[in-house]
Short mmCIF file of C-alpha atoms and ligand atoms in Angstrom, two decimals:
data_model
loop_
_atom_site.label_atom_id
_atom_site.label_comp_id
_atom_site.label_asym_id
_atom_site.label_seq_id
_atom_site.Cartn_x
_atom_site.Cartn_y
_atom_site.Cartn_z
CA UNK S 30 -11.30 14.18 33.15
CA UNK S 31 -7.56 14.51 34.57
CA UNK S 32 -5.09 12.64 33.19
CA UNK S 33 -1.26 12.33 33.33
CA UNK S 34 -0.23 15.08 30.79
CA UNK S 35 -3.65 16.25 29.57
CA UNK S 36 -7.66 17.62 30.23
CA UNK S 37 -10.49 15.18 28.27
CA UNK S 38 -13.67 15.91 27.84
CA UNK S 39 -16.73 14.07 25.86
CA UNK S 40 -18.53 15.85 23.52
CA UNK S 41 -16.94 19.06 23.54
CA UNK S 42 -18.33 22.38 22.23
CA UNK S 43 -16.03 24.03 19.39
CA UNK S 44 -17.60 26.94 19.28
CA UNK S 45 -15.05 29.17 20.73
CA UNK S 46 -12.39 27.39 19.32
CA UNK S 47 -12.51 28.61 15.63
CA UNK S 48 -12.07 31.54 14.37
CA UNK S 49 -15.64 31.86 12.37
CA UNK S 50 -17.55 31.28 15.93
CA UNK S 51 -19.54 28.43 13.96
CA UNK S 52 -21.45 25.62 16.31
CA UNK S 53 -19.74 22.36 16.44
CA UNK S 54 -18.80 19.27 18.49
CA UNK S 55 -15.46 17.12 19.47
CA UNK S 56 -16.61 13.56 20.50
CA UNK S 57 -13.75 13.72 22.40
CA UNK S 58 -11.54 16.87 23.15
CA UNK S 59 -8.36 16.24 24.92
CA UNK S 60 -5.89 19.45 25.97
CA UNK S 61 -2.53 18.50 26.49
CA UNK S 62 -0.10 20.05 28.43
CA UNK S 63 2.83 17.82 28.53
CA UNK S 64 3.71 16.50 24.56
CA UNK S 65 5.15 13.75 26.27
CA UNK S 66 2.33 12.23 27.46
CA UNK S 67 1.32 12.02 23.48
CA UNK S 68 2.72 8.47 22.57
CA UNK S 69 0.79 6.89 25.72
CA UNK S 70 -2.76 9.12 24.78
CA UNK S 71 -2.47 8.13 20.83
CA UNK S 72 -1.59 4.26 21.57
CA UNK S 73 -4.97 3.84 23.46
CA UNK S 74 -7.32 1.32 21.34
CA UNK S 75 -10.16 4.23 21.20
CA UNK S 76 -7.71 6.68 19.65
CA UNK S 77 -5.39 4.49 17.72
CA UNK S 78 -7.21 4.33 14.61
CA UNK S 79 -9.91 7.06 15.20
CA UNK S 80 -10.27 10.55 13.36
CA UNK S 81 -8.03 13.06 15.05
CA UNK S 82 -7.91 16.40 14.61
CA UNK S 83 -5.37 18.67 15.79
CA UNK S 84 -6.16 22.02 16.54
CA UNK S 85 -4.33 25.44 16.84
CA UNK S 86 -5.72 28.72 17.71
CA UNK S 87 -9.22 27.29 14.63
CA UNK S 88 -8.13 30.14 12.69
CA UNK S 89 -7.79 28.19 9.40
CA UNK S 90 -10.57 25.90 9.69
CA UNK S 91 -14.13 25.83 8.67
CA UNK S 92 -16.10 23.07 10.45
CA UNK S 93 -19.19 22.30 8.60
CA UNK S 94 -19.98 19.30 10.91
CA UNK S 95 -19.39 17.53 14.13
CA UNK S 96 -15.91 16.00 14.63
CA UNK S 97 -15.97 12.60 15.05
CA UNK S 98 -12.99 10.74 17.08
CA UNK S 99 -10.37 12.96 18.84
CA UNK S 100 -9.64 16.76 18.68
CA UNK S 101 -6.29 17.48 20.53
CA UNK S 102 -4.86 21.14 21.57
CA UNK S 103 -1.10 21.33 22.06
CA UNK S 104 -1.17 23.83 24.71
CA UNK S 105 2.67 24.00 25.88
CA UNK S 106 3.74 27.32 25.19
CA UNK S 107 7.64 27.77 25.71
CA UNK S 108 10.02 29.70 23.81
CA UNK S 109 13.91 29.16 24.08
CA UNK S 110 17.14 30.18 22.05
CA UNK S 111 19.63 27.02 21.93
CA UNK S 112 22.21 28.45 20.05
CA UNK S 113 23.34 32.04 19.76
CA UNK S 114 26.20 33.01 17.46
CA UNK S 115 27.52 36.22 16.08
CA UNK S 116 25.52 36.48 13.02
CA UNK S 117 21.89 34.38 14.10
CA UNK S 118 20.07 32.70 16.81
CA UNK S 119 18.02 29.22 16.84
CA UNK S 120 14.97 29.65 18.71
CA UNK S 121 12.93 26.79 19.52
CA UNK S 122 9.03 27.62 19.80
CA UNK S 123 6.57 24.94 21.31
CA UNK S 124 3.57 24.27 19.46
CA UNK S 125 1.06 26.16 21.73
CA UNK S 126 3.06 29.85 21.56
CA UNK S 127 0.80 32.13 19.87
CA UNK S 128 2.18 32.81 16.39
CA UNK S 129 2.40 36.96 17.13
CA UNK S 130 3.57 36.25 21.01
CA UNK S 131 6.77 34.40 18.75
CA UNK S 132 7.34 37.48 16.29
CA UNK S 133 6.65 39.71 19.13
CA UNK S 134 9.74 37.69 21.29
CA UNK S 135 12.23 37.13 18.50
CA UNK S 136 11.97 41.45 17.41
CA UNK S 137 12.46 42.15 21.49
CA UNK S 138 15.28 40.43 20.89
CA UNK S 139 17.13 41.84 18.53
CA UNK S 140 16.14 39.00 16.08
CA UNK S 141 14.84 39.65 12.57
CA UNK S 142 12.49 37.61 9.68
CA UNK S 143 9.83 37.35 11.12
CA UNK S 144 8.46 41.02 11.17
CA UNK S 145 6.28 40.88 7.34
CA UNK S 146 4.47 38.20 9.43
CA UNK S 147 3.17 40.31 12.14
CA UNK S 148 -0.42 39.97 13.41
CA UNK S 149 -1.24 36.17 11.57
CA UNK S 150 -3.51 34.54 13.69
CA UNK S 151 -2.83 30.88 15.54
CA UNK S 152 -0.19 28.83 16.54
CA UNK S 153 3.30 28.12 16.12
CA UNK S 154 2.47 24.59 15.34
CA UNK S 155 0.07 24.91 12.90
CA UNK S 156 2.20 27.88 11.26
CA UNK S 157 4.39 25.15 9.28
CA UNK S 158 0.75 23.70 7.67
CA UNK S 159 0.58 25.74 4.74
CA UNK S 160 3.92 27.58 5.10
CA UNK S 161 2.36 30.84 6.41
CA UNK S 162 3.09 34.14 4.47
CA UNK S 163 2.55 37.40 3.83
CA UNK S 164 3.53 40.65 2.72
CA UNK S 165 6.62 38.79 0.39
CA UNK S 166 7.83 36.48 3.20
CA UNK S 167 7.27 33.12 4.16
CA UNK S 168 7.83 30.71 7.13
CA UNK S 169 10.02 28.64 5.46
CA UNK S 170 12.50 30.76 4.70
CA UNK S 171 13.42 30.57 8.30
CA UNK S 172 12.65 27.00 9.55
CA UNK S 173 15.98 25.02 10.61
CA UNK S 174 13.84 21.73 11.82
CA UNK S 175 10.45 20.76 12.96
CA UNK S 176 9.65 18.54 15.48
CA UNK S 177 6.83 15.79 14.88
CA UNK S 178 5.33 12.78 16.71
CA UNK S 179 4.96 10.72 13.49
CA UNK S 180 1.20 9.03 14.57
CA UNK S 181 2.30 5.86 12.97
CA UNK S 182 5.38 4.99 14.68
CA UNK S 183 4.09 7.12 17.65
CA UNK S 184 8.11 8.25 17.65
CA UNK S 185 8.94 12.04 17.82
CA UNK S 186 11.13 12.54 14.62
CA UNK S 187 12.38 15.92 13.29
CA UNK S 188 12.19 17.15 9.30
CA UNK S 189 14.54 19.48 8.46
CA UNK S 190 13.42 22.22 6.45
CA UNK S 191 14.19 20.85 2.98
CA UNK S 192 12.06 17.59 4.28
CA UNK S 193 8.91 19.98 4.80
CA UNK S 194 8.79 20.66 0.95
CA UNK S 195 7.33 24.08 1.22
CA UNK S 196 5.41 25.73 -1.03
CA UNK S 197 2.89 28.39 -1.79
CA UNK S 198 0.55 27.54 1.39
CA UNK S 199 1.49 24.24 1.03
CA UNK S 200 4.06 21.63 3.05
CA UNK S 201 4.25 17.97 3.24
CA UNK S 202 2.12 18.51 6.25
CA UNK S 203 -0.83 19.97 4.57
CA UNK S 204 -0.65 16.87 2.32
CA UNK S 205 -0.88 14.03 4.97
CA UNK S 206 -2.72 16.01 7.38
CA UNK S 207 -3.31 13.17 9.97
CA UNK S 208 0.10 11.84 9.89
CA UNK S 209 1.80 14.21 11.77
CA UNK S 210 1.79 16.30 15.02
CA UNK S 211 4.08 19.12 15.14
CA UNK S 212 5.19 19.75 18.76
CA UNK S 213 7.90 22.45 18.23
CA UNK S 214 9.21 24.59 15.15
CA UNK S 215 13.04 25.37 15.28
CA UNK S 216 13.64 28.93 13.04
CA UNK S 217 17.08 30.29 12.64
CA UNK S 218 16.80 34.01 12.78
CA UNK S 219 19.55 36.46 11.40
CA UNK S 220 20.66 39.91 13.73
CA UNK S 221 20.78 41.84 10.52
CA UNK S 222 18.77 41.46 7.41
CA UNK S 223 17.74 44.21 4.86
CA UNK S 224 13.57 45.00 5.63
CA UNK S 225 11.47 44.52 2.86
CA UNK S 226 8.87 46.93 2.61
CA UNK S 227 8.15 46.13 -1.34
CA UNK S 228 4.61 44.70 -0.88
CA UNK S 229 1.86 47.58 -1.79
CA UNK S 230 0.82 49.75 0.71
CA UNK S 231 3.97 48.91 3.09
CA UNK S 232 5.94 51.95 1.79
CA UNK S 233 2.78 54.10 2.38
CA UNK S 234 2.26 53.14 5.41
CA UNK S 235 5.39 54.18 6.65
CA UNK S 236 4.99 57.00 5.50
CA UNK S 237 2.07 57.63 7.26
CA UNK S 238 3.60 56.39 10.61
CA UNK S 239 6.58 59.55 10.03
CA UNK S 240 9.12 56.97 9.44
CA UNK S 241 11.93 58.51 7.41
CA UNK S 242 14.84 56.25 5.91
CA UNK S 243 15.29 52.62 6.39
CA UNK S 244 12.87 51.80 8.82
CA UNK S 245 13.93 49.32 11.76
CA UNK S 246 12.10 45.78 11.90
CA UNK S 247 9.96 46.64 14.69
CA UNK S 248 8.61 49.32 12.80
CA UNK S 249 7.73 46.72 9.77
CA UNK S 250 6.07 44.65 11.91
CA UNK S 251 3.86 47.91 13.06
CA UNK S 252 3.28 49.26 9.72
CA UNK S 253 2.15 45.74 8.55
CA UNK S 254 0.26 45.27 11.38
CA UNK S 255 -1.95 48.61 11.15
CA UNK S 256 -2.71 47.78 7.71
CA UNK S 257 -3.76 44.09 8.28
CA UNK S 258 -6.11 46.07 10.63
CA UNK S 259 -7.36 47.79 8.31
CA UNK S 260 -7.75 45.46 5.51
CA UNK S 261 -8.87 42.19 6.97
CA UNK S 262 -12.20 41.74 9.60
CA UNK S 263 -11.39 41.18 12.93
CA UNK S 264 -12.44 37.52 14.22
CA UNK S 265 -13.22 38.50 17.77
CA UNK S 266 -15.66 40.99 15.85
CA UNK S 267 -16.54 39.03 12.58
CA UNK S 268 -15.71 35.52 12.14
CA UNK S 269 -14.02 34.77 9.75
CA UNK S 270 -10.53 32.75 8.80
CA UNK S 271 -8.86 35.21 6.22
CA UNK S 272 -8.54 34.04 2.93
CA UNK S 273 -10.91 31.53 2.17
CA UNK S 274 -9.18 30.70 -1.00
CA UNK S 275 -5.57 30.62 -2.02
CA UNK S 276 -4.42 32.70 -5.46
CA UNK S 277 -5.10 30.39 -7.80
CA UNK S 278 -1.63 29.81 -9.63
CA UNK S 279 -2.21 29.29 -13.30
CA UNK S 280 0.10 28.57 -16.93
CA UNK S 281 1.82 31.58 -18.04
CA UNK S 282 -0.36 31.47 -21.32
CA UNK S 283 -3.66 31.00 -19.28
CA UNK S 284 -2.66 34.20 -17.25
CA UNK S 285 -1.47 36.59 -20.60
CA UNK S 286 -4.70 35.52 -22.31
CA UNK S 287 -7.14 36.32 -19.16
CA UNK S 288 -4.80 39.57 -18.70
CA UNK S 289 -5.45 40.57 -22.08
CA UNK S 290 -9.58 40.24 -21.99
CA UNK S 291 -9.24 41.79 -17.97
CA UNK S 292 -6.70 44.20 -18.16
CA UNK S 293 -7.42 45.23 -14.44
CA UNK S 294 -6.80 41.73 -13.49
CA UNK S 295 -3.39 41.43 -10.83
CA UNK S 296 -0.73 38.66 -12.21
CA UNK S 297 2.28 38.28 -9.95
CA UNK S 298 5.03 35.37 -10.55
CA UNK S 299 4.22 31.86 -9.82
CA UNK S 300 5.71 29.18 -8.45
CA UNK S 301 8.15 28.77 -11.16
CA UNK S 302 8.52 30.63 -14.90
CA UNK S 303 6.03 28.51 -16.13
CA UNK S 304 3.41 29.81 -13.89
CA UNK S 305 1.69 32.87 -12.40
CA UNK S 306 -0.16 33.82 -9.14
CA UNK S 307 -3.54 35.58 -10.16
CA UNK S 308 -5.74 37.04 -7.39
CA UNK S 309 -8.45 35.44 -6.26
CA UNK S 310 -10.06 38.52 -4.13
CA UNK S 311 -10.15 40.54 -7.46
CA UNK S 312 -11.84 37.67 -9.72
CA UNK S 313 -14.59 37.35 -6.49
CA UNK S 314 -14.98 40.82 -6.58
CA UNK S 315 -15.37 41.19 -10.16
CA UNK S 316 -18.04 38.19 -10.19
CA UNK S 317 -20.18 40.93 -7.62
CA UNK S 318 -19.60 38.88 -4.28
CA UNK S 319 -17.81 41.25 -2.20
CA UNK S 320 -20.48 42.11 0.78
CA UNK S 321 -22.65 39.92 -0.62
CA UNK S 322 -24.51 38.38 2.42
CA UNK S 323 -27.07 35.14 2.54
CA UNK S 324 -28.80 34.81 6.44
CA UNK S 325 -25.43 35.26 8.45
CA UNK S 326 -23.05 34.03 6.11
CA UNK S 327 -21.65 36.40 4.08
CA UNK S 328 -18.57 37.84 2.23
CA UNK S 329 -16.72 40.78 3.90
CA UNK S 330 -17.29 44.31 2.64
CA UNK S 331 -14.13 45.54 2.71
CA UNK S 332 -12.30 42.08 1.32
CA UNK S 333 -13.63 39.58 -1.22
CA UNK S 334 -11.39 36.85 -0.08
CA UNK S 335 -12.59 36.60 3.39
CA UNK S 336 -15.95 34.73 4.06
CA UNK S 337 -17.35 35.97 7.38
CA UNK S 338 -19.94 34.81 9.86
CA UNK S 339 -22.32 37.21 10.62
CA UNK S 340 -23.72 35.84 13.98
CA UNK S 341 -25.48 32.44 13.45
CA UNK S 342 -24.29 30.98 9.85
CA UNK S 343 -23.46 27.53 10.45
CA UNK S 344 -20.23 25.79 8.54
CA UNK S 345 -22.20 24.41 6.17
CA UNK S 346 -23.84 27.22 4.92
CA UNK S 347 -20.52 29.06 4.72
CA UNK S 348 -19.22 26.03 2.80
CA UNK S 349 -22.19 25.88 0.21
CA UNK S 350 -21.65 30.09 -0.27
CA UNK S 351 -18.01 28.86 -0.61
CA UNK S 352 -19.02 26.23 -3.91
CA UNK S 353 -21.65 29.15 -5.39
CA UNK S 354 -18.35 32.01 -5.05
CA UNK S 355 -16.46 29.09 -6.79
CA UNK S 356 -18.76 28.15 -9.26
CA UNK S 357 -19.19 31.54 -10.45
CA UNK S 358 -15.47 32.81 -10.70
CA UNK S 359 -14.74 29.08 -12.60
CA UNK S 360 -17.83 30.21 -14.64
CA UNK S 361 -17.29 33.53 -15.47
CA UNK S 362 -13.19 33.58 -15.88
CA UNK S 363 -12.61 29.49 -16.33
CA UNK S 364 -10.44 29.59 -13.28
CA UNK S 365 -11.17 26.99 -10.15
CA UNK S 366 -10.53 27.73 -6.58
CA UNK S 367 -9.71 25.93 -4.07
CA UNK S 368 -10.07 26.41 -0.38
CA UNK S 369 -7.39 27.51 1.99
CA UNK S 370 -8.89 27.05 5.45
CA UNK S 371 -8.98 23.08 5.82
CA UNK S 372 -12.57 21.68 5.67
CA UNK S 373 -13.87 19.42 8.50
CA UNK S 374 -16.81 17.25 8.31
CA UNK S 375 -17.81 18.45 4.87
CA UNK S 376 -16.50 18.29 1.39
CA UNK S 377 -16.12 21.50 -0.53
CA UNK S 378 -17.12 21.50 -4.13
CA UNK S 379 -18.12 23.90 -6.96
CA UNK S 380 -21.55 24.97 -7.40
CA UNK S 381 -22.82 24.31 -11.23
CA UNK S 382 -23.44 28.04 -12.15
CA UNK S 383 -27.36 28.14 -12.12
CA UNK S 384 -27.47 27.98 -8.25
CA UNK S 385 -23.62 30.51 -8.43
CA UNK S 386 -24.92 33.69 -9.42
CA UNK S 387 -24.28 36.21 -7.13
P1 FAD J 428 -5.84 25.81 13.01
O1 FAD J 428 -6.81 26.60 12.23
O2 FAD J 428 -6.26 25.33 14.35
O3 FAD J 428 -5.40 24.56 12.12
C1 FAD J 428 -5.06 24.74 10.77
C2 FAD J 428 -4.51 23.42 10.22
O4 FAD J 428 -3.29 23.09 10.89
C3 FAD J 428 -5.43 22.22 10.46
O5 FAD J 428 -5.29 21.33 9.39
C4 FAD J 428 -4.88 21.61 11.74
O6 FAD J 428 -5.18 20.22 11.86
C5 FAD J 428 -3.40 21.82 11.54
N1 FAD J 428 -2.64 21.94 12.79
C6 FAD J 428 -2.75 22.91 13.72
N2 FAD J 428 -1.82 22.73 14.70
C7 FAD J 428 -1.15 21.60 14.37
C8 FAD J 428 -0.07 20.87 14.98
N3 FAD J 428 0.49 21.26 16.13
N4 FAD J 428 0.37 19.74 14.37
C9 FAD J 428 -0.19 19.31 13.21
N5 FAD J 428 -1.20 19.95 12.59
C10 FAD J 428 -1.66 21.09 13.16
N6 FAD J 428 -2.46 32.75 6.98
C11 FAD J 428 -1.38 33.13 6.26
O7 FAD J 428 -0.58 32.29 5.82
N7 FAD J 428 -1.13 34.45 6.01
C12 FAD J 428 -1.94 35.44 6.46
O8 FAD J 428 -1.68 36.60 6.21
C13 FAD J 428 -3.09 35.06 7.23
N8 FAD J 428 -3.94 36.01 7.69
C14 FAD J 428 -5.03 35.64 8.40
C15 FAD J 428 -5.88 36.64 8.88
C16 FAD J 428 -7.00 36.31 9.62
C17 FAD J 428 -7.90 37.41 10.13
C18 FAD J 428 -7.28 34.94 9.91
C19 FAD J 428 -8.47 34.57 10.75
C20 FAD J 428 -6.44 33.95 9.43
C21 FAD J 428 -5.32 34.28 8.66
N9 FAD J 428 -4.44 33.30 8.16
C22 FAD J 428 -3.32 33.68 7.46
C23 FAD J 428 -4.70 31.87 8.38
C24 FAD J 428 -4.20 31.36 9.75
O9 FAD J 428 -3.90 32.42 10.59
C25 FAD J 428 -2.96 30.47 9.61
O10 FAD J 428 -3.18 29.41 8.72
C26 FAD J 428 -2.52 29.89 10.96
O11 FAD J 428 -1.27 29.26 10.81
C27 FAD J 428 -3.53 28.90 11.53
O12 FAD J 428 -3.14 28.65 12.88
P2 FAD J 428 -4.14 27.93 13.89
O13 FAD J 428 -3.37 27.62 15.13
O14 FAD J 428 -5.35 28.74 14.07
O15 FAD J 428 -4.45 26.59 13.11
N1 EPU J 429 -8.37 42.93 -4.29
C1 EPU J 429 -9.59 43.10 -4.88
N2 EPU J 429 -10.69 43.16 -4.07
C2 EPU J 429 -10.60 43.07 -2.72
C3 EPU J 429 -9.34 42.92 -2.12
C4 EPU J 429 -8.22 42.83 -2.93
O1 EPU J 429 -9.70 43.19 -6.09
O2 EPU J 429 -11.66 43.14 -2.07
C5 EPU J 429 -7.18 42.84 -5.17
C6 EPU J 429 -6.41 44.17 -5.22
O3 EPU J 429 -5.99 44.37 -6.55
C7 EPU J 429 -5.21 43.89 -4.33
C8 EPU J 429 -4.97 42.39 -4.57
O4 EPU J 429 -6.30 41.86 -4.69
O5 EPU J 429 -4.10 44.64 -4.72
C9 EPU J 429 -4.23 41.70 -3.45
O6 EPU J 429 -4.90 41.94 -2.20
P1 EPU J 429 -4.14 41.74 -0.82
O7 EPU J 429 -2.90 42.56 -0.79
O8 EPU J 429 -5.12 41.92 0.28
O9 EPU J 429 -3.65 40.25 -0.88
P2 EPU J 429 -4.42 38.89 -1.15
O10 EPU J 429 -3.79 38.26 -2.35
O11 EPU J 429 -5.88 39.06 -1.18
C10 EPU J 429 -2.72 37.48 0.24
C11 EPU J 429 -2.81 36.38 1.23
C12 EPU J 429 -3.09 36.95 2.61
C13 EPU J 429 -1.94 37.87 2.99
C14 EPU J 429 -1.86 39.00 1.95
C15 EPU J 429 -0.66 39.89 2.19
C16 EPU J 429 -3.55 34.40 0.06
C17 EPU J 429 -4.66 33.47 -0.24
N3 EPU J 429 -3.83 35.43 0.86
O12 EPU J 429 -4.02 38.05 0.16
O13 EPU J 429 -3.12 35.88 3.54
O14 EPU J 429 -2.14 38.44 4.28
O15 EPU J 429 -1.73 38.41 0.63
O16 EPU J 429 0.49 39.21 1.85
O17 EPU J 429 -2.43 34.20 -0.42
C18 EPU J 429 -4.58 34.26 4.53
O18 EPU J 429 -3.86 33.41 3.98
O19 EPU J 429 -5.53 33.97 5.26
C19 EPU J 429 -4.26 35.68 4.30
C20 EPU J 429 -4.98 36.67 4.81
#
């Protein structure tokens, strides 16, 4: 059905709109084209108070059930600098621009930042969620404003980046995640900036590419880019949505002691002095789940953070694998986990360690 602004259909297949491939259905699936055509499509009685989902690129998701109510795709995809000074640029990104297409566009241009975050999947829009990162940089470093339609007052409204409260994959978005629709991310991007090629296996990897001296950005966002090849599955190959879990960030004292009985165990600074990052892949790994496979659902071979569908797994058995990894690693080193990929139409919990071993 044609509308004014946007595409509906009724009972939608998701299918080929997440990342993991799994089988699931939108009562209602509406593509929109034109954002403003949102206030007018979210007043209707049948939307007003229904579920709604919004949905990038599906590559941090795991549906593990139908999705009742509305599932809307910002599909707009423009990219446009609105100021330009001597030192930076402020480049304004519609939700529906691929995330890489963005990094791609702001290098070509002579525009830096963004290169350590090379090759993430999705969208610009849903790249504010958790605060996207990787390789010792992070989206929010970068983002000048955000532009919302707050679904309450169906008004657009724009946080600046202080307002987004940005954290390790976290944001005020990822805590109210129905309140808000991003429509467009505003990033101010420096001309010059030192590269940062600290994270293990960067370094290396230039190396390997016959870069001598300071590499140039583009060539960051290469080297970065041939090793997240390397390291992570490919979802048009395996599905999959990355990490499934974040690094769980722990007390100081909790990390020394566990660092003490594991001595192999990687402890990087937390959020703040108090805390520390530990890794998640290496405690799964450690608890024997890396390549561990049940039917189609499975863990990756060559990482233990990233649960992959092997062909036919549905969401919920990739969610129940999820709560047996869990309840093995809280088990066997006291530490919980918690999901990164946002859980639809299921509720992720810790297996009891009986049904966890691996
Ligand atoms: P979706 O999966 O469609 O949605 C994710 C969440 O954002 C949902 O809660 C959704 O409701 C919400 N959302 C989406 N768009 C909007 C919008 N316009 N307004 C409001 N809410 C919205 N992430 C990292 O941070 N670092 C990595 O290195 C990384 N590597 C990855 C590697 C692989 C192989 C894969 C598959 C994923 C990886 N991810 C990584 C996770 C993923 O790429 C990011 O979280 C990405 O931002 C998700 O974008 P998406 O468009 O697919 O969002
Ligand atoms: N490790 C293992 N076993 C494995 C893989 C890794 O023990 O199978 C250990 C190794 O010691 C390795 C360490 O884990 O040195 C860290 O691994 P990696 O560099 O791959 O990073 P990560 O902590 O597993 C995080 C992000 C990734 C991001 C990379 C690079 C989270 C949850 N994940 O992974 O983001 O790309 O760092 O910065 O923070 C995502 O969010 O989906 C994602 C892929």
């Amino acid at each position: 059905m044609r509308q004014a602004g946007y595409r509906l259909a009724e009972d939608a297949s998701l299918a080929g709109r997440n990342t993991f491939g799994v089988e699931a259905r939108a009562e209602w699936l509406a593509d929109v084209h034109e954002p403003d055509a949102l206030p007018d499509l979210l007043a209707q009685p049948w939307v007003r108070f229904a579920p709604l989902l919004v949905l990038g690129e599906g590559s941090n998701l795991l549906l593990a059930g139908d999705v009742p109510g509305l599932v809307l795709c910002l599909t707009r995809a423009r990219i446009a600098v609105l100021e330009d000074d001597a030192g930076s640029a402020l480049v304004e990104a519609d939700a529906g621009v691929n995330w890489n297409d963005l990094v791609r566009w702001t290098l070509g241009r002579g525009l830096c930042g963004l290169e350590n975050l090379a090759l993430i999947p999705g969208t610009v829009g849903a790249a504010p969620i958790q605060n996207i990162g990787a390789y010792g940089t992070e989206i929010g470093e970068f983002i000048d404003s955000v532009a919302v339609l707050d679904r309450e007052t169906l008004r657009p409204r724009e946080l600046g980046g202080g307002e987004c409260r940005f954290g390790y994959r976290d944001s005020v978005f990822r805590r109210a995640p129905e309140q808000y629709l991003i429509t467009a991310v505003r990033l101010r991007l420096p001309k010059a900036r030192a590269v940062r090629t600290g994270y293990a296996g960067v370094g290396e990897e230039l190396a390997a590419m016959g870069v001598q001296g300071e590499p140039s950005h583009r060539q960051v966002a290469e080297a970065i880019g041939r090793l997240r090849t390397r390291k992570l599955p490919n979802p048009a190959l395996l599905g999959n949505a990355g990490s499934f879990f974040k690094n769980p960030v722990v007390a100081a004292e909790v990390a020394d002691a566990l660092k003490a009985a594991h001595p192999g165990l990687p402890v990087h600074p937390g959020d703040s002095a108090a805390t520390r990052k530990l890794s998640a892949a290496w405690l799964i790994e450690q608890a024997g789940w890396k390549g561990h496979r049940e039917g189609d659902a499975g863990v990756a071979a060559q990482h233990a953070l990233v649960l992959v569908n092997h062909g036919r797994a549905s969401g919920a058995e990739l969610l129940r694998l999820a709560g047996r990894i869990a309840g093995s690693v809280q088990a066997r080193f006291g530490v919980a986990l918690e999901p990164e990929p946002r859980i639809v139409g299921g509720r992720f919990q810790p297996l009891p360690p009986a049904e966890a071993a691996a």
